[in-house]
Short mmCIF file of N, CA and C in Angstrom, two decimals:
data_model
loop_
_atom_site.label_atom_id
_atom_site.label_comp_id
_atom_site.label_asym_id
_atom_site.label_seq_id
_atom_site.Cartn_x
_atom_site.Cartn_y
_atom_site.Cartn_z
N MET M 1 84.03 115.32 64.49
CA MET M 1 83.67 114.07 63.85
C MET M 1 84.68 112.99 64.24
N PHE M 2 84.17 111.82 64.52
CA PHE M 2 85.03 110.72 64.94
C PHE M 2 85.65 110.06 63.72
N ARG M 3 86.96 109.83 63.80
CA ARG M 3 87.66 109.06 62.76
C ARG M 3 88.10 107.75 63.39
N PHE M 4 87.99 106.69 62.62
CA PHE M 4 88.44 105.41 63.14
C PHE M 4 89.95 105.41 63.28
N PRO M 5 90.46 104.72 64.29
CA PRO M 5 91.90 104.69 64.53
C PRO M 5 92.65 104.15 63.32
N THR M 6 93.82 104.74 63.09
CA THR M 6 94.62 104.32 61.94
C THR M 6 95.91 103.61 62.36
N HIS M 7 96.28 103.72 63.61
CA HIS M 7 97.50 103.07 64.09
C HIS M 7 97.19 101.71 64.70
N ALA M 8 98.22 100.90 64.77
CA ALA M 8 98.05 99.56 65.34
C ALA M 8 97.69 99.63 66.82
N TRP M 9 96.87 98.72 67.24
CA TRP M 9 96.52 98.60 68.66
C TRP M 9 97.49 97.62 69.29
N GLU M 10 97.86 97.89 70.53
CA GLU M 10 98.78 97.02 71.25
C GLU M 10 98.06 96.30 72.38
N ARG M 11 98.53 95.10 72.65
CA ARG M 11 98.01 94.34 73.79
C ARG M 11 98.69 94.88 75.04
N ARG M 12 97.88 95.18 76.06
CA ARG M 12 98.41 95.74 77.30
C ARG M 12 97.96 94.87 78.48
N LYS M 13 98.84 94.75 79.47
CA LYS M 13 98.48 94.07 80.72
C LYS M 13 98.18 95.16 81.74
N LEU M 14 96.97 95.14 82.29
CA LEU M 14 96.53 96.22 83.16
C LEU M 14 97.49 96.49 84.30
N GLY M 15 98.02 95.45 84.92
CA GLY M 15 98.93 95.63 86.05
C GLY M 15 100.18 96.43 85.72
N ASP M 16 100.54 96.49 84.42
CA ASP M 16 101.69 97.29 84.00
C ASP M 16 101.34 98.76 83.82
N HIS M 17 100.05 99.08 83.84
CA HIS M 17 99.60 100.44 83.51
C HIS M 17 98.65 101.03 84.54
N ALA M 18 98.50 100.39 85.70
CA ALA M 18 97.51 100.89 86.65
C ALA M 18 97.82 100.44 88.07
N ILE M 19 97.27 101.20 89.00
CA ILE M 19 97.21 100.80 90.40
C ILE M 19 95.82 100.21 90.60
N ILE M 20 95.75 99.02 91.17
CA ILE M 20 94.48 98.32 91.34
C ILE M 20 94.33 98.01 92.83
N LYS M 21 93.23 98.50 93.41
CA LYS M 21 93.05 98.33 94.85
C LYS M 21 91.59 98.03 95.19
N GLY M 22 91.42 97.31 96.28
CA GLY M 22 90.11 97.07 96.85
C GLY M 22 90.20 97.26 98.35
N ARG M 23 89.08 97.46 98.99
CA ARG M 23 89.07 97.59 100.45
C ARG M 23 89.44 96.23 101.04
N LEU M 24 90.42 96.20 101.90
CA LEU M 24 90.85 94.96 102.53
C LEU M 24 89.91 94.64 103.67
N GLY M 25 88.96 93.77 103.38
CA GLY M 25 87.97 93.44 104.39
C GLY M 25 87.19 94.68 104.78
N TRP M 26 86.52 94.61 105.83
CA TRP M 26 85.76 95.77 106.30
C TRP M 26 86.51 96.52 107.38
N LYS M 27 87.68 96.01 107.80
CA LYS M 27 88.39 96.59 108.93
C LYS M 27 87.41 96.80 110.07
N SER M 28 86.54 95.80 110.23
CA SER M 28 85.50 95.79 111.27
C SER M 28 84.48 96.91 111.12
N LEU M 29 84.37 97.50 109.94
CA LEU M 29 83.36 98.54 109.70
C LEU M 29 81.98 97.91 109.73
N LYS M 30 81.13 98.47 110.55
CA LYS M 30 79.76 97.95 110.69
C LYS M 30 78.78 98.99 110.16
N GLN M 31 77.64 98.50 109.69
CA GLN M 31 76.63 99.40 109.15
C GLN M 31 76.17 100.43 110.18
N GLU M 32 76.21 100.06 111.46
CA GLU M 32 75.82 101.00 112.51
C GLU M 32 76.74 102.23 112.54
N GLU M 33 77.93 102.10 111.95
CA GLU M 33 78.87 103.22 111.94
C GLU M 33 78.59 104.22 110.82
N TYR M 34 77.72 103.85 109.87
CA TYR M 34 77.41 104.78 108.78
C TYR M 34 76.84 106.06 109.38
N THR M 35 77.11 107.17 108.72
CA THR M 35 76.68 108.47 109.21
C THR M 35 75.80 109.16 108.17
N GLU M 36 75.14 110.24 108.58
CA GLU M 36 74.31 111.02 107.66
C GLU M 36 75.17 111.90 106.76
N GLU M 37 76.33 112.29 107.26
CA GLU M 37 77.26 113.15 106.53
C GLU M 37 78.64 112.52 106.61
N GLY M 38 79.58 113.14 105.93
CA GLY M 38 80.95 112.64 105.94
C GLY M 38 81.33 112.10 104.59
N PRO M 39 82.51 111.52 104.48
CA PRO M 39 82.96 110.98 103.21
C PRO M 39 81.97 109.96 102.64
N SER M 40 81.81 110.00 101.33
CA SER M 40 80.91 109.06 100.66
C SER M 40 81.58 107.71 100.53
N MET M 41 80.78 106.65 100.64
CA MET M 41 81.26 105.29 100.42
C MET M 41 80.36 104.65 99.37
N ILE M 42 80.96 104.31 98.23
CA ILE M 42 80.21 103.85 97.08
C ILE M 42 80.18 102.34 97.01
N ALA M 43 78.99 101.81 96.72
CA ALA M 43 78.78 100.38 96.47
C ALA M 43 78.19 100.25 95.07
N GLY M 44 78.16 99.04 94.56
CA GLY M 44 77.60 98.79 93.24
C GLY M 44 76.17 99.27 93.09
N LYS M 45 75.39 99.19 94.17
CA LYS M 45 73.99 99.60 94.12
C LYS M 45 73.83 101.10 93.88
N HIS M 46 74.90 101.86 94.04
CA HIS M 46 74.85 103.30 93.83
C HIS M 46 75.20 103.70 92.40
N ILE M 47 75.51 102.71 91.55
CA ILE M 47 75.92 102.98 90.17
C ILE M 47 74.83 102.52 89.21
N SER M 48 74.46 103.40 88.30
CA SER M 48 73.48 103.06 87.26
C SER M 48 73.97 103.65 85.94
N ASP M 49 74.12 102.79 84.95
CA ASP M 49 74.59 103.22 83.63
C ASP M 49 75.86 104.06 83.71
N GLY M 50 76.78 103.65 84.57
CA GLY M 50 78.07 104.32 84.68
C GLY M 50 78.08 105.58 85.51
N HIS M 51 76.94 105.93 86.10
CA HIS M 51 76.85 107.15 86.89
C HIS M 51 76.56 106.82 88.35
N ILE M 52 77.18 107.57 89.23
CA ILE M 52 76.97 107.39 90.67
C ILE M 52 75.82 108.28 91.11
N ASP M 53 74.88 107.69 91.81
CA ASP M 53 73.79 108.47 92.39
C ASP M 53 74.26 108.98 93.75
N TRP M 54 74.82 110.17 93.76
CA TRP M 54 75.43 110.73 94.96
C TRP M 54 74.41 110.97 96.06
N CYS M 55 73.14 111.05 95.71
CA CYS M 55 72.09 111.26 96.73
C CYS M 55 71.83 109.99 97.54
N LYS M 56 72.25 108.84 97.01
CA LYS M 56 71.96 107.56 97.68
C LYS M 56 73.18 106.88 98.30
N VAL M 57 74.36 107.45 98.12
CA VAL M 57 75.56 106.79 98.65
C VAL M 57 75.54 106.79 100.17
N ASP M 58 76.25 105.83 100.74
CA ASP M 58 76.41 105.77 102.18
C ASP M 58 77.51 106.75 102.60
N HIS M 59 77.54 107.08 103.88
CA HIS M 59 78.58 107.97 104.41
C HIS M 59 79.21 107.30 105.62
N ILE M 60 80.49 107.59 105.81
CA ILE M 60 81.24 107.00 106.91
C ILE M 60 81.96 108.10 107.69
N PRO M 61 82.36 107.81 108.92
CA PRO M 61 83.13 108.80 109.68
C PRO M 61 84.46 109.11 108.99
N ARG M 62 84.95 110.31 109.17
CA ARG M 62 86.20 110.73 108.54
C ARG M 62 87.35 109.80 108.91
N TRP M 63 87.43 109.34 110.15
CA TRP M 63 88.55 108.48 110.54
C TRP M 63 88.52 107.15 109.79
N ARG M 64 87.31 106.67 109.43
CA ARG M 64 87.21 105.44 108.64
C ARG M 64 87.72 105.68 107.22
N TYR M 65 87.45 106.83 106.68
CA TYR M 65 87.96 107.21 105.36
C TYR M 65 89.49 107.30 105.41
N ASP M 66 90.02 107.96 106.42
CA ASP M 66 91.46 108.18 106.55
C ASP M 66 92.26 106.89 106.73
N GLU M 67 91.63 105.83 107.27
CA GLU M 67 92.39 104.60 107.54
C GLU M 67 92.70 103.80 106.28
N SER M 68 92.11 104.16 105.14
CA SER M 68 92.36 103.43 103.90
C SER M 68 92.71 104.39 102.76
N PRO M 69 93.89 105.02 102.81
CA PRO M 69 94.25 106.00 101.78
C PRO M 69 94.38 105.40 100.38
N GLU M 70 94.65 104.11 100.30
CA GLU M 70 94.83 103.46 99.00
C GLU M 70 93.55 103.41 98.17
N ILE M 71 92.39 103.63 98.79
CA ILE M 71 91.13 103.59 98.04
C ILE M 71 90.37 104.92 98.13
N MET M 72 91.10 105.99 98.43
CA MET M 72 90.49 107.33 98.38
C MET M 72 90.34 107.69 96.90
N LEU M 73 89.12 107.99 96.49
CA LEU M 73 88.85 108.22 95.08
C LEU M 73 89.39 109.55 94.58
N LYS M 74 89.81 109.53 93.29
CA LYS M 74 90.27 110.72 92.58
C LYS M 74 89.57 110.76 91.23
N ASN M 75 89.47 111.95 90.66
CA ASN M 75 88.94 112.06 89.31
C ASN M 75 89.80 111.22 88.38
N GLY M 76 89.17 110.50 87.48
CA GLY M 76 89.87 109.62 86.54
C GLY M 76 89.91 108.17 86.98
N ASP M 77 89.56 107.89 88.23
CA ASP M 77 89.51 106.50 88.69
C ASP M 77 88.32 105.79 88.05
N VAL M 78 88.48 104.50 87.81
CA VAL M 78 87.38 103.65 87.37
C VAL M 78 87.12 102.67 88.50
N ILE M 79 85.86 102.56 88.90
CA ILE M 79 85.48 101.62 89.95
C ILE M 79 84.46 100.65 89.39
N PHE M 80 84.38 99.46 89.99
CA PHE M 80 83.42 98.45 89.55
C PHE M 80 83.19 97.43 90.65
N SER M 81 82.10 96.68 90.51
CA SER M 81 81.77 95.62 91.48
C SER M 81 82.66 94.41 91.24
N LYS M 82 83.29 93.93 92.31
CA LYS M 82 84.16 92.76 92.20
C LYS M 82 83.56 91.52 92.85
N ASP M 83 82.43 91.68 93.52
CA ASP M 83 81.75 90.57 94.20
C ASP M 83 80.31 90.48 93.73
N GLY M 84 79.82 89.25 93.59
CA GLY M 84 78.42 89.05 93.23
C GLY M 84 78.14 89.42 91.79
N SER M 85 77.45 90.51 91.59
CA SER M 85 77.13 91.00 90.25
C SER M 85 78.33 91.79 89.73
N LEU M 86 79.19 91.13 88.98
CA LEU M 86 80.48 91.71 88.59
C LEU M 86 80.34 92.75 87.48
N GLY M 87 81.22 93.72 87.52
CA GLY M 87 81.25 94.75 86.49
C GLY M 87 80.59 96.02 86.97
N ASN M 88 79.64 96.53 86.18
CA ASN M 88 78.91 97.77 86.50
C ASN M 88 79.90 98.90 86.80
N PRO M 89 80.77 99.24 85.84
CA PRO M 89 81.80 100.24 86.10
C PRO M 89 81.26 101.67 86.13
N ALA M 90 82.03 102.53 86.77
CA ALA M 90 81.77 103.97 86.76
C ALA M 90 83.11 104.69 86.67
N LEU M 91 83.14 105.77 85.91
CA LEU M 91 84.31 106.63 85.81
C LEU M 91 84.09 107.80 86.77
N ILE M 92 85.03 108.03 87.65
CA ILE M 92 84.91 109.12 88.61
C ILE M 92 85.30 110.42 87.91
N GLU M 93 84.33 111.33 87.83
CA GLU M 93 84.55 112.65 87.24
C GLU M 93 83.86 113.69 88.12
N ASN M 94 84.39 114.88 88.15
CA ASN M 94 83.78 115.99 88.90
C ASN M 94 83.51 115.62 90.36
N LEU M 95 84.47 114.98 90.97
CA LEU M 95 84.35 114.58 92.37
C LEU M 95 84.17 115.83 93.23
N GLN M 96 83.12 115.84 94.02
CA GLN M 96 82.76 117.02 94.80
C GLN M 96 83.27 116.99 96.24
N GLY M 97 83.65 115.84 96.72
CA GLY M 97 84.10 115.73 98.11
C GLY M 97 84.87 114.45 98.31
N LEU M 98 85.12 114.12 99.54
CA LEU M 98 85.85 112.90 99.86
C LEU M 98 84.97 111.69 99.58
N ALA M 99 85.57 110.68 98.95
CA ALA M 99 84.82 109.47 98.62
C ALA M 99 85.75 108.27 98.58
N THR M 100 85.17 107.11 98.86
CA THR M 100 85.89 105.85 98.86
C THR M 100 84.95 104.76 98.37
N ILE M 101 85.42 103.53 98.36
CA ILE M 101 84.60 102.40 97.92
C ILE M 101 84.37 101.45 99.09
N ASN M 102 83.31 100.66 98.99
CA ASN M 102 83.09 99.66 100.04
C ASN M 102 83.80 98.36 99.64
N SER M 103 83.66 97.34 100.45
CA SER M 103 84.44 96.11 100.26
C SER M 103 83.99 95.27 99.07
N THR M 104 82.89 95.61 98.42
CA THR M 104 82.45 94.85 97.24
C THR M 104 82.96 95.46 95.94
N MET M 105 83.73 96.55 96.06
CA MET M 105 84.17 97.30 94.88
C MET M 105 85.68 97.21 94.70
N MET M 106 86.12 97.52 93.47
CA MET M 106 87.54 97.61 93.17
C MET M 106 87.79 98.92 92.46
N LEU M 107 88.97 99.48 92.68
CA LEU M 107 89.39 100.74 92.09
C LEU M 107 90.53 100.48 91.12
N VAL M 108 90.47 101.10 89.94
CA VAL M 108 91.56 101.04 88.97
C VAL M 108 91.96 102.49 88.67
N ARG M 109 93.23 102.80 88.91
CA ARG M 109 93.77 104.14 88.62
C ARG M 109 94.85 103.96 87.55
N VAL M 110 94.50 104.28 86.30
CA VAL M 110 95.41 104.06 85.18
C VAL M 110 96.53 105.10 85.18
N ASP M 111 97.66 104.73 84.57
CA ASP M 111 98.77 105.67 84.45
C ASP M 111 98.58 106.55 83.21
N LYS M 112 99.58 107.35 82.90
CA LYS M 112 99.47 108.33 81.81
C LYS M 112 99.44 107.71 80.42
N THR M 113 99.70 106.42 80.31
CA THR M 113 99.66 105.77 78.99
C THR M 113 98.27 105.27 78.63
N ILE M 114 97.34 105.35 79.57
CA ILE M 114 95.96 104.89 79.34
C ILE M 114 95.01 106.04 79.68
N ASN M 115 94.11 106.35 78.76
CA ASN M 115 93.11 107.39 78.98
C ASN M 115 91.98 106.82 79.84
N PRO M 116 91.62 107.47 80.94
CA PRO M 116 90.57 106.94 81.82
C PRO M 116 89.22 106.72 81.12
N LYS M 117 88.82 107.64 80.23
CA LYS M 117 87.55 107.47 79.52
C LYS M 117 87.61 106.25 78.60
N PHE M 118 88.77 106.05 77.97
CA PHE M 118 88.94 104.87 77.13
C PHE M 118 88.88 103.60 77.98
N PHE M 119 89.59 103.60 79.12
CA PHE M 119 89.59 102.40 79.95
C PHE M 119 88.20 102.10 80.48
N TYR M 120 87.43 103.11 80.80
CA TYR M 120 86.04 102.90 81.23
C TYR M 120 85.28 102.14 80.14
N GLN M 121 85.52 102.49 78.87
CA GLN M 121 84.86 101.79 77.77
C GLN M 121 85.35 100.34 77.67
N VAL M 122 86.64 100.12 77.94
CA VAL M 122 87.17 98.75 77.96
C VAL M 122 86.42 97.92 79.00
N MET M 123 86.13 98.53 80.15
CA MET M 123 85.43 97.82 81.22
C MET M 123 83.98 97.49 80.84
N LYS M 124 83.46 98.15 79.83
CA LYS M 124 82.10 97.86 79.35
C LYS M 124 82.12 96.94 78.13
N SER M 125 83.31 96.51 77.72
CA SER M 125 83.46 95.77 76.47
C SER M 125 83.48 94.25 76.68
N ASN M 126 83.48 93.56 75.55
CA ASN M 126 83.56 92.10 75.60
C ASN M 126 84.93 91.62 76.10
N GLN M 127 85.94 92.47 76.05
CA GLN M 127 87.25 92.09 76.60
C GLN M 127 87.12 91.83 78.11
N PHE M 128 86.42 92.71 78.81
CA PHE M 128 86.22 92.53 80.25
C PHE M 128 85.21 91.42 80.51
N GLU M 129 84.16 91.36 79.72
CA GLU M 129 83.16 90.30 79.89
C GLU M 129 83.80 88.92 79.78
N ARG M 130 84.78 88.80 78.89
CA ARG M 130 85.48 87.52 78.74
C ARG M 130 86.27 87.18 80.01
N LEU M 131 86.94 88.15 80.59
CA LEU M 131 87.66 87.92 81.84
C LEU M 131 86.69 87.44 82.92
N VAL M 132 85.57 88.11 83.04
CA VAL M 132 84.57 87.72 84.04
C VAL M 132 84.12 86.29 83.80
N TYR M 133 83.82 85.96 82.56
CA TYR M 133 83.37 84.61 82.22
C TYR M 133 84.42 83.57 82.59
N LEU M 134 85.67 83.82 82.24
CA LEU M 134 86.74 82.86 82.51
C LEU M 134 87.03 82.69 84.00
N LYS M 135 86.89 83.74 84.77
CA LYS M 135 87.25 83.69 86.19
C LYS M 135 86.13 83.19 87.09
N VAL M 136 84.89 83.30 86.66
CA VAL M 136 83.80 82.95 87.58
C VAL M 136 82.98 81.75 87.13
N SER M 137 83.29 81.16 86.01
CA SER M 137 82.53 79.99 85.57
C SER M 137 82.56 78.90 86.63
N GLY M 138 81.39 78.44 87.04
CA GLY M 138 81.29 77.38 88.02
C GLY M 138 81.39 77.84 89.46
N SER M 139 81.62 79.11 89.67
CA SER M 139 81.74 79.63 91.04
C SER M 139 80.35 79.92 91.61
N SER M 140 80.14 79.54 92.87
CA SER M 140 78.84 79.80 93.48
C SER M 140 78.68 81.27 93.84
N ILE M 141 79.76 81.94 94.23
CA ILE M 141 79.73 83.37 94.51
C ILE M 141 80.78 84.03 93.63
N PRO M 142 80.34 84.67 92.54
CA PRO M 142 81.31 85.30 91.63
C PRO M 142 82.18 86.33 92.34
N HIS M 143 83.47 86.32 92.04
CA HIS M 143 84.41 87.25 92.67
C HIS M 143 85.60 87.45 91.75
N LEU M 144 86.05 88.68 91.60
CA LEU M 144 87.29 88.98 90.89
C LEU M 144 88.31 89.44 91.92
N PHE M 145 89.51 88.91 91.83
CA PHE M 145 90.59 89.28 92.73
C PHE M 145 91.46 90.35 92.08
N GLN M 146 92.22 91.08 92.89
CA GLN M 146 93.15 92.06 92.35
C GLN M 146 94.14 91.40 91.40
N ALA M 147 94.56 90.20 91.71
CA ALA M 147 95.49 89.48 90.84
C ALA M 147 94.88 89.23 89.46
N ASP M 148 93.57 88.95 89.41
CA ASP M 148 92.90 88.77 88.12
C ASP M 148 92.98 90.05 87.30
N MET M 149 92.75 91.18 87.95
CA MET M 149 92.79 92.46 87.24
C MET M 149 94.21 92.84 86.85
N ASN M 150 95.19 92.51 87.69
CA ASN M 150 96.58 92.78 87.33
C ASN M 150 96.97 92.06 86.05
N GLU M 151 96.43 90.86 85.84
CA GLU M 151 96.74 90.06 84.66
C GLU M 151 95.81 90.32 83.48
N PHE M 152 94.81 91.16 83.67
CA PHE M 152 93.83 91.45 82.62
C PHE M 152 94.51 92.08 81.41
N ASN M 153 94.36 91.43 80.25
CA ASN M 153 94.92 91.94 79.00
C ASN M 153 93.82 92.58 78.16
N PHE M 154 94.14 93.71 77.58
CA PHE M 154 93.21 94.40 76.69
C PHE M 154 94.03 95.07 75.59
N THR M 155 93.37 95.49 74.54
CA THR M 155 94.07 96.16 73.45
C THR M 155 93.77 97.65 73.50
N ALA M 156 94.77 98.44 73.10
CA ALA M 156 94.62 99.89 73.12
C ALA M 156 95.48 100.52 72.03
N PRO M 157 94.97 101.59 71.42
CA PRO M 157 95.77 102.34 70.45
C PRO M 157 96.65 103.37 71.17
N SER M 158 97.18 104.32 70.42
CA SER M 158 97.97 105.40 71.01
C SER M 158 97.10 106.19 71.99
N ILE M 159 97.74 106.92 72.89
CA ILE M 159 97.00 107.70 73.88
C ILE M 159 96.11 108.75 73.22
N GLU M 160 96.54 109.32 72.10
CA GLU M 160 95.73 110.31 71.39
C GLU M 160 94.46 109.67 70.85
N GLU M 161 94.58 108.49 70.28
CA GLU M 161 93.41 107.80 69.75
C GLU M 161 92.51 107.30 70.88
N GLN M 162 93.11 106.91 72.00
CA GLN M 162 92.31 106.53 73.17
C GLN M 162 91.43 107.70 73.60
N ALA M 163 92.00 108.90 73.63
CA ALA M 163 91.25 110.09 74.04
C ALA M 163 90.08 110.34 73.08
N ARG M 164 90.33 110.21 71.78
CA ARG M 164 89.25 110.42 70.80
C ARG M 164 88.15 109.37 70.98
N ILE M 165 88.54 108.13 71.17
CA ILE M 165 87.55 107.05 71.35
C ILE M 165 86.76 107.27 72.64
N GLY M 166 87.46 107.57 73.72
CA GLY M 166 86.79 107.82 74.99
C GLY M 166 85.79 108.96 74.90
N ASP M 167 86.20 110.06 74.25
CA ASP M 167 85.30 111.22 74.09
C ASP M 167 84.10 110.86 73.21
N PHE M 168 84.34 110.11 72.14
CA PHE M 168 83.26 109.71 71.23
C PHE M 168 82.20 108.90 71.98
N PHE M 169 82.63 107.90 72.72
CA PHE M 169 81.67 107.05 73.42
C PHE M 169 81.00 107.78 74.58
N GLU M 170 81.71 108.72 75.20
CA GLU M 170 81.08 109.53 76.24
C GLU M 170 79.93 110.34 75.64
N GLU M 171 80.17 110.95 74.49
CA GLU M 171 79.12 111.73 73.82
C GLU M 171 77.97 110.82 73.39
N LEU M 172 78.30 109.65 72.88
CA LEU M 172 77.26 108.70 72.47
C LEU M 172 76.42 108.27 73.67
N ASP M 173 77.06 107.96 74.79
CA ASP M 173 76.33 107.60 76.01
C ASP M 173 75.41 108.74 76.45
N HIS M 174 75.91 109.97 76.34
CA HIS M 174 75.11 111.14 76.72
C HIS M 174 73.88 111.26 75.82
N LEU M 175 74.05 111.08 74.51
CA LEU M 175 72.92 111.16 73.58
C LEU M 175 71.89 110.06 73.86
N ILE M 176 72.36 108.87 74.14
CA ILE M 176 71.45 107.77 74.46
C ILE M 176 70.64 108.10 75.71
N THR M 177 71.31 108.63 76.72
CA THR M 177 70.62 109.02 77.96
C THR M 177 69.55 110.07 77.68
N LEU M 178 69.88 111.06 76.86
CA LEU M 178 68.90 112.10 76.51
C LEU M 178 67.69 111.52 75.80
N HIS M 179 67.93 110.61 74.87
CA HIS M 179 66.82 109.99 74.12
C HIS M 179 65.97 109.10 75.01
N GLN M 180 66.57 108.48 76.00
CA GLN M 180 65.80 107.63 76.91
C GLN M 180 64.88 108.46 77.80
N ARG M 181 65.21 109.71 78.02
CA ARG M 181 64.38 110.60 78.85
C ARG M 181 63.20 111.19 78.09
N GLU M 182 63.26 111.16 76.76
CA GLU M 182 62.18 111.74 75.96
C GLU M 182 60.89 110.95 76.16
N PRO M 183 59.73 111.67 76.17
CA PRO M 183 58.44 110.98 76.37
C PRO M 183 58.04 110.14 75.18
#
């Protein structure tokens, strides 16, 4: 059973608690280089309701994956669209093989003081929506920079309470998905 947090929440600056990276340009990567097999390359179009459709992701040659170690995905990473349609986060869990992000995405790898499931929920919250609103108002092509994310402030309780909150919302998301599938 979920209990509401009892300890004070603290304001945190993401750059103090995470590594934030995006693909630096395309490094001349062209669509013709995509392969049928090889490391997965995730774009926003491959994410739906926080889940990656691994059957639809693009693939790149291994050497293209190896040239950008800073964006090699690990379990616990949170990724999201940083260009155009901003947001649409996904939490990387149960990673089955080599994977990376394309140039429209950003990767956030939180440190041990932030629970990845909790941070994924922060990315779905009005705290993140406010950042998007403030940074892209009046822009013809919406874009979030790494510097914007480094300065992103959010509130968080203790790591133990973050884990409980993250688990609670993960279960709630799962139940909603199950109910949406019912005839």
